[in-house]
Amino acid sequence: MNVTRTLAAARPLTGLRTRDLVAPVASGTATLLASLTLTVVSAWLITRAWQMPPVMDLTVAVTAVRALGISRAAFRYTDRLSAHGLALRCAATARVNAYRTGPEPPGDRAGGTSDTEGTSGSAAATVGDTPHLQAVGLAYGRDHVLGITDLDLPFGTVHTVTAASGTGKTTLLLTLAGLLPPLHGTVTLDGVLLTDLDPELLHRTVSYLPEDAHVFATTVRDNLAVGAPDAPDDLMRATLTAVGLRDWVDALPHGLSTVLADGPDSLSGGQRRRLLLARMLLTDAPVLLLDEPFEHLDADGATELEGLFTAPRLPGARTRRTVVIVRHPR
């Protein structure tokens, strides 16, 4: 009864209907019956074999054991497909409904005002291919203000923020990326508020590299292609050369096709940072926000990568970008 009440209570959020449970329950029941029948027939064979029953009885029993063994596996596979498919659909529906029914941002509430209003455009606002990033009176933080800053970064600017831990460096980047709302002030691209941009356009324009970005347990190529699925191998190799990983990749058994079986544990801390930086440079985003990109590198390695951003041309998909780097003081 508790399960029934829980399912009924979750129905508005998950969209789960009773008929959606028919296939998973039926396949699960068939799997259970096949397993029980297999156990019974196998037990009969074991207990009766010494009695030398008729050959026909043994033949039928042996055939039944084989058939039940195969059918149990088939029913189990069907059970997993139907049950997992239903669970994933309900999870996706619940996520969408949670966002739709969640609280509105302060600036969007009826009758409310926000300091981020004033330079807004239409819902279909766009930015150019060389956007101008600005922050005016930007107060950033989550529950309280961690800092206030003004930024004026024409396209192609490389700006570094050096500050100690706990001062809000990551929060600043999240706010500039549009992933956190500013507590006060505005963040704009070409004069358009980030909140007025289509989320997909914003994601294509501003690419954020968190300090704990994930390395997947797949090939080197697939890890690099996370933000640039169409990047050719030649561009990947050139970018890996720029970040100092070309020799490492060439030494791998299958080069770019080598699977990093242990994900991030397949790499040293420095290799991981270089690989993640290469991933970012392969994206087509004109604005890059990098959180501690030189962490876990020795002094020479950090100096080498810093030189990439002071050079006239950047490696990767774009030779010029706006780059904001946050780092600890050395």
Coordinates of N, CA, C and O in Angstrom, one line a residue, residues 132-243:
H132 N 31.4 41.6 -27.1 CA 32.0 42.4 -26.1 C 31.4 42.1 -24.7 O 30.2 42.2 -24.5
L133 N 32.2 41.6 -23.8 CA 31.7 41.1 -22.5 C 31.9 42.3 -21.5 O 33.0 42.8 -21.3
Q134 N 30.8 42.6 -20.8 CA 30.8 43.7 -19.8 C 30.1 43.3 -18.6 O 29.1 42.6 -18.6
A135 N 30.6 43.7 -17.4 CA 29.9 43.6 -16.1 C 30.0 44.9 -15.5 O 31.0 45.5 -15.3
V136 N 28.8 45.4 -15.1 CA 28.7 46.7 -14.5 C 28.1 46.6 -13.1 O 27.0 46.1 -12.9
G137 N 28.9 47.0 -12.1 CA 28.4 46.9 -10.7 C 28.0 45.5 -10.3 O 27.1 45.3 -9.5
L138 N 28.7 44.5 -10.8 CA 28.4 43.1 -10.6 C 28.7 42.6 -9.2 O 29.9 42.5 -8.8
A139 N 27.7 42.3 -8.5 CA 27.8 41.7 -7.2 C 27.5 40.2 -7.3 O 26.4 39.9 -7.7
Y140 N 28.5 39.4 -7.0 CA 28.3 38.0 -7.2 C 28.4 37.2 -5.9 O 29.1 37.6 -5.0
G141 N 27.7 36.1 -5.9 CA 27.6 35.3 -4.7 C 26.4 34.4 -4.7 O 25.7 34.4 -5.7
R142 N 26.2 33.6 -3.7 CA 25.0 32.7 -3.6 C 24.1 33.3 -2.6 O 23.1 33.9 -2.9
D143 N 24.4 33.1 -1.3 CA 23.5 33.6 -0.3 C 23.9 35.0 0.2 O 23.1 35.7 0.7
H144 N 25.1 35.4 -0.1 CA 25.6 36.7 0.3 C 26.6 37.2 -0.7 O 27.2 36.4 -1.5
V145 N 26.9 38.4 -0.8 CA 27.8 39.0 -1.7 C 29.2 38.6 -1.4 O 29.7 38.9 -0.3
L146 N 29.9 38.0 -2.4 CA 31.3 37.7 -2.2 C 32.3 38.7 -2.7 O 33.5 38.8 -2.4
G147 N 31.8 39.5 -3.7 CA 32.6 40.5 -4.3 C 31.8 41.4 -5.3 O 30.7 41.0 -5.7
I148 N 32.3 42.5 -5.6 CA 31.7 43.4 -6.5 C 32.8 43.8 -7.5 O 33.9 44.2 -7.1
T149 N 32.5 43.8 -8.8 CA 33.5 44.1 -9.8 C 32.8 44.7 -11.0 O 31.6 44.6 -11.3
D150 N 33.6 45.4 -11.8 CA 33.3 46.0 -13.1 C 34.3 45.4 -14.1 O 35.5 45.4 -13.9
L151 N 33.8 44.9 -15.2 CA 34.6 44.4 -16.3 C 34.2 45.0 -17.6 O 33.0 45.2 -17.9
D152 N 35.2 45.3 -18.4 CA 35.0 45.8 -19.8 C 36.0 45.1 -20.7 O 37.2 45.5 -20.7
L153 N 35.5 44.0 -21.3 CA 36.4 43.1 -22.0 C 36.0 43.1 -23.5 O 35.2 42.3 -23.9
P154 N 36.6 43.9 -24.3 CA 36.4 43.8 -25.8 C 36.9 42.5 -26.3 O 37.7 41.8 -25.6
F155 N 36.4 42.1 -27.4 CA 36.7 40.7 -27.9 C 38.2 40.6 -28.1 O 38.9 41.6 -28.6
G156 N 38.8 39.5 -27.7 CA 40.2 39.3 -27.8 C 41.0 39.6 -26.5 O 42.2 39.3 -26.5
T157 N 40.3 40.1 -25.5 CA 41.0 40.4 -24.3 C 41.2 39.1 -23.5 O 40.4 38.2 -23.4
V158 N 42.4 39.1 -22.9 CA 42.8 38.0 -21.9 C 42.9 38.6 -20.5 O 43.7 39.5 -20.3
H159 N 42.0 38.3 -19.7 CA 41.9 38.9 -18.3 C 42.1 37.8 -17.3 O 41.5 36.8 -17.3
T160 N 43.0 38.1 -16.3 CA 43.3 37.2 -15.3 C 42.9 37.7 -13.9 O 43.2 38.9 -13.6
V161 N 42.2 36.9 -13.1 CA 41.8 37.2 -11.8 C 42.6 36.4 -10.8 O 42.5 35.1 -10.9
T162 N 43.4 37.0 -10.0 CA 44.3 36.2 -9.1 C 43.8 36.5 -7.7 O 43.8 37.7 -7.2
A163 N 43.3 35.5 -7.0 CA 42.8 35.7 -5.6 C 42.9 34.4 -4.8 O 43.0 33.3 -5.4
A164 N 42.9 34.5 -3.5 CA 43.0 33.4 -2.6 C 41.7 32.5 -2.7 O 40.7 33.0 -3.1
S165 N 41.8 31.3 -2.1 CA 40.6 30.5 -2.0 C 39.6 31.1 -1.2 O 39.9 31.8 -0.2
G166 N 38.3 30.8 -1.5 CA 37.2 31.3 -0.7 C 36.8 32.7 -1.0 O 35.9 33.3 -0.3
T167 N 37.4 33.4 -2.0 CA 37.0 34.8 -2.3 C 36.0 34.9 -3.4 O 35.7 36.0 -3.8
G168 N 35.6 33.8 -3.9 CA 34.5 33.8 -4.9 C 34.9 33.8 -6.4 O 34.1 34.2 -7.2
K169 N 36.1 33.3 -6.6 CA 36.6 33.3 -8.0 C 35.7 32.4 -8.9 O 35.3 32.8 -10.0
T170 N 35.4 31.2 -8.4 CA 34.5 30.3 -9.2 C 33.1 30.9 -9.3 O 32.5 30.8 -10.4
T171 N 32.6 31.5 -8.3 CA 31.3 32.1 -8.3 C 31.2 33.2 -9.4 O 30.2 33.4 -10.1
L172 N 32.3 34.0 -9.5 CA 32.4 35.0 -10.5 C 32.3 34.4 -11.9 O 31.5 34.9 -12.7
L173 N 33.0 33.4 -12.1 CA 32.9 32.7 -13.5 C 31.6 32.2 -13.7 O 31.0 32.3 -14.9
L174 N 31.0 31.5 -12.7 CA 29.6 31.0 -12.9 C 28.6 32.1 -13.2 O 27.7 31.9 -14.1
T175 N 28.8 33.3 -12.7 CA 27.9 34.4 -12.9 C 28.2 35.0 -14.3 O 27.2 35.3 -15.1
L176 N 29.4 35.1 -14.7 CA 29.7 35.5 -16.1 C 29.3 34.6 -17.1 O 29.0 35.0 -18.3
A177 N 29.2 33.3 -16.8 CA 28.7 32.3 -17.7 C 27.2 32.2 -17.8 O 26.6 31.5 -18.6
G178 N 26.5 32.9 -16.9 CA 25.0 32.9 -16.9 C 24.5 31.7 -16.1 O 23.3 31.4 -16.1
L179 N 25.4 31.0 -15.4 CA 24.9 29.8 -14.6 C 24.4 30.2 -13.2 O 23.8 29.4 -12.5
L180 N 24.8 31.4 -12.7 CA 24.3 31.9 -11.5 C 23.8 33.4 -11.8 O 24.5 34.1 -12.5
P181 N 22.7 33.8 -11.2 CA 22.2 35.1 -11.4 C 23.0 36.1 -10.6 O 23.5 35.8 -9.5
P182 N 23.3 37.3 -11.1 CA 24.0 38.3 -10.2 C 23.1 38.7 -9.1 O 21.9 38.8 -9.3
L183 N 23.7 39.0 -8.0 CA 22.9 39.5 -6.8 C 22.5 41.0 -7.1 O 21.5 41.4 -6.7
H184 N 23.4 41.7 -7.8 CA 23.2 43.1 -8.2 C 24.0 43.3 -9.5 O 24.9 42.6 -9.8
G185 N 23.6 44.3 -10.2 CA 24.4 44.7 -11.4 C 24.0 43.9 -12.6 O 23.0 43.1 -12.6
T186 N 24.8 44.0 -13.6 CA 24.5 43.4 -14.9 C 25.7 42.7 -15.5 O 26.8 43.2 -15.3
V187 N 25.4 41.7 -16.3 CA 26.4 41.1 -17.2 C 25.8 41.1 -18.6 O 24.7 40.5 -18.8
T188 N 26.6 41.6 -19.6 CA 26.0 41.7 -20.9 C 27.1 41.2 -21.9 O 28.3 41.2 -21.7
L189 N 26.5 40.7 -23.0 CA 27.3 40.4 -24.2 C 26.8 41.3 -25.4 O 25.6 41.2 -25.7
D190 N 27.7 42.2 -25.9 CA 27.2 43.1 -26.9 C 26.0 44.0 -26.4 O 25.1 44.3 -27.2
G191 N 26.0 44.2 -25.1 CA 25.0 45.1 -24.6 C 23.7 44.3 -24.3 O 22.7 44.9 -23.8
V192 N 23.7 43.0 -24.5 CA 22.4 42.2 -24.2 C 22.6 41.4 -22.9 O 23.7 40.8 -22.7
L193 N 21.7 41.5 -22.0 CA 21.7 40.8 -20.8 C 21.8 39.3 -21.1 O 21.1 38.8 -22.0
L194 N 22.6 38.6 -20.3 CA 22.7 37.1 -20.4 C 21.3 36.5 -20.3 O 21.0 35.5 -21.0
T195 N 20.5 37.0 -19.4 CA 19.2 36.4 -19.2 C 18.2 36.6 -20.4 O 17.2 35.9 -20.5
D196 N 18.6 37.5 -21.3 CA 17.8 37.7 -22.5 C 18.2 36.9 -23.7 O 17.6 36.9 -24.8
L197 N 19.3 36.1 -23.5 CA 19.8 35.3 -24.6 C 19.2 33.9 -24.5 O 19.0 33.4 -23.4
D198 N 19.0 33.3 -25.7 CA 18.6 31.9 -25.7 C 19.7 31.1 -25.0 O 20.9 31.2 -25.3
P199 N 19.3 30.2 -24.1 CA 20.3 29.4 -23.4 C 21.3 28.6 -24.3 O 22.5 28.5 -24.0
E200 N 20.8 28.1 -25.4 CA 21.7 27.4 -26.3 C 22.7 28.3 -27.0 O 23.8 28.0 -27.1
L201 N 22.2 29.5 -27.3 CA 23.1 30.5 -27.9 C 24.2 31.0 -26.9 O 25.4 31.1 -27.2
L202 N 23.7 31.1 -25.6 CA 24.7 31.5 -24.6 C 25.7 30.4 -24.4 O 26.9 30.7 -24.2
H203 N 25.3 29.2 -24.4 CA 26.2 28.1 -24.2 C 27.2 28.0 -25.4 O 28.4 27.7 -25.2
R204 N 26.8 28.3 -26.6 CA 27.7 28.3 -27.7 C 28.7 29.5 -27.7 O 29.8 29.4 -28.2
T205 N 28.2 30.6 -27.1 CA 29.1 31.8 -27.0 C 30.0 31.8 -25.9 O 31.2 32.2 -26.0
V206 N 29.6 31.4 -24.7 CA 30.4 31.4 -23.5 C 30.6 29.9 -23.1 O 29.7 29.2 -22.8
S207 N 31.9 29.5 -23.0 CA 32.2 28.2 -22.6 C 33.0 28.2 -21.3 O 34.0 28.9 -21.2
Y208 N 32.5 27.5 -20.3 CA 33.1 27.5 -18.9 C 33.8 26.2 -18.6 O 33.2 25.2 -18.8
L209 N 35.0 26.3 -18.1 CA 35.8 25.1 -17.7 C 35.9 25.1 -16.2 O 36.7 25.9 -15.6
P210 N 35.1 24.3 -15.5 CA 35.3 24.2 -14.1 C 36.6 23.5 -13.7 O 37.2 22.8 -14.5
E211 N 37.0 23.8 -12.5 CA 38.2 23.2 -12.0 C 38.1 21.6 -11.9 O 39.1 20.9 -12.1
D212 N 36.9 21.1 -11.7 CA 36.7 19.7 -11.5 C 36.0 19.1 -12.8 O 35.3 18.1 -12.6
A213 N 36.2 19.7 -13.9 CA 35.7 19.1 -15.2 C 36.0 17.7 -15.3 O 37.1 17.2 -14.9
H214 N 35.1 16.9 -15.9 CA 35.2 15.4 -15.9 C 36.0 14.9 -17.1 O 35.8 15.4 -18.2
V215 N 36.8 13.9 -16.9 CA 37.4 13.1 -17.9 C 36.7 11.8 -18.0 O 36.6 11.1 -17.0
F216 N 36.1 11.5 -19.2 CA 35.3 10.3 -19.3 C 36.1 9.0 -19.6 O 37.2 9.1 -20.2
A217 N 35.5 7.9 -19.2 CA 36.2 6.6 -19.5 C 35.9 6.2 -20.9 O 35.2 5.2 -21.1
T218 N 36.4 6.9 -21.8 CA 36.2 6.6 -23.2 C 37.5 7.0 -23.9 O 38.6 7.3 -23.3
T219 N 37.5 7.1 -25.3 CA 38.8 7.4 -26.0 C 39.2 8.9 -25.8 O 38.4 9.7 -25.4
V220 N 40.5 9.1 -26.0 CA 41.0 10.5 -26.0 C 40.2 11.3 -27.0 O 39.9 12.5 -26.7
R221 N 40.0 10.8 -28.1 CA 39.2 11.6 -29.2 C 37.9 12.0 -28.6 O 37.5 13.1 -28.8
D222 N 37.1 11.1 -28.0 CA 35.8 11.4 -27.5 C 35.9 12.4 -26.4 O 35.0 13.2 -26.3
N223 N 36.9 12.3 -25.6 CA 37.0 13.3 -24.5 C 37.2 14.7 -25.1 O 36.7 15.7 -24.6
L224 N 38.0 14.8 -26.1 CA 38.3 16.1 -26.8 C 37.1 16.6 -27.5 O 36.9 17.8 -27.6
A225 N 36.2 15.7 -28.0 CA 35.1 16.1 -28.8 C 33.9 16.5 -28.0 O 32.8 16.7 -28.6
V226 N 34.0 16.5 -26.7 CA 32.8 16.8 -25.9 C 32.2 18.2 -26.3 O 31.0 18.3 -26.5
G227 N 33.0 19.2 -26.5 CA 32.5 20.5 -26.9 C 32.7 20.8 -28.4 O 32.3 21.8 -28.9
A228 N 33.3 19.8 -29.1 CA 33.5 20.0 -30.6 C 33.4 18.7 -31.3 O 34.4 18.1 -31.7
P229 N 32.2 18.2 -31.4 CA 32.0 16.8 -32.0 C 32.5 16.7 -33.4 O 32.8 15.6 -33.9
D230 N 32.6 17.8 -34.2 CA 33.0 17.8 -35.6 C 34.5 18.1 -35.8 O 35.0 18.2 -36.9
A231 N 35.3 18.3 -34.7 CA 36.7 18.6 -34.8 C 37.5 17.5 -35.5 O 37.4 16.3 -35.1
P232 N 38.2 17.8 -36.5 CA 39.0 16.8 -37.2 C 40.2 16.4 -36.4 O 40.7 17.1 -35.5
D233 N 40.7 15.2 -36.7 CA 41.9 14.7 -35.9 C 43.1 15.6 -36.1 O 43.9 15.7 -35.1
D234 N 43.3 16.2 -37.2 CA 44.5 17.0 -37.4 C 44.4 18.2 -36.5 O 45.4 18.6 -35.9
L235 N 43.2 18.8 -36.3 CA 43.1 19.9 -35.4 C 43.3 19.5 -33.9 O 43.9 20.2 -33.1
M236 N 42.8 18.3 -33.6 CA 43.0 17.7 -32.2 C 44.5 17.6 -32.0 O 45.0 17.9 -30.9
R237 N 45.2 17.0 -32.9 CA 46.6 16.8 -32.7 C 47.4 18.1 -32.6 O 48.3 18.2 -31.8
A238 N 47.0 19.1 -33.4 CA 47.7 20.4 -33.3 C 47.4 21.0 -32.0 O 48.4 21.6 -31.4
T239 N 46.2 20.9 -31.5 CA 45.9 21.5 -30.2 C 46.6 20.7 -29.0 O 47.1 21.4 -28.1
L240 N 46.7 19.4 -29.2 CA 47.4 18.6 -28.2 C 48.9 19.0 -28.2 O 49.5 19.1 -27.1
T241 N 49.4 19.3 -29.3 CA 50.8 19.7 -29.4 C 51.0 21.0 -28.7 O 52.0 21.2 -27.9
A242 N 50.0 22.0 -28.8 CA 50.1 23.3 -28.2 C 50.1 23.2 -26.7 O 50.8 24.0 -26.0
V243 N 49.3 22.3 -26.2 CA 49.2 22.2 -24.7 C 50.2 21.2 -24.1 O 50.2 20.9 -22.9

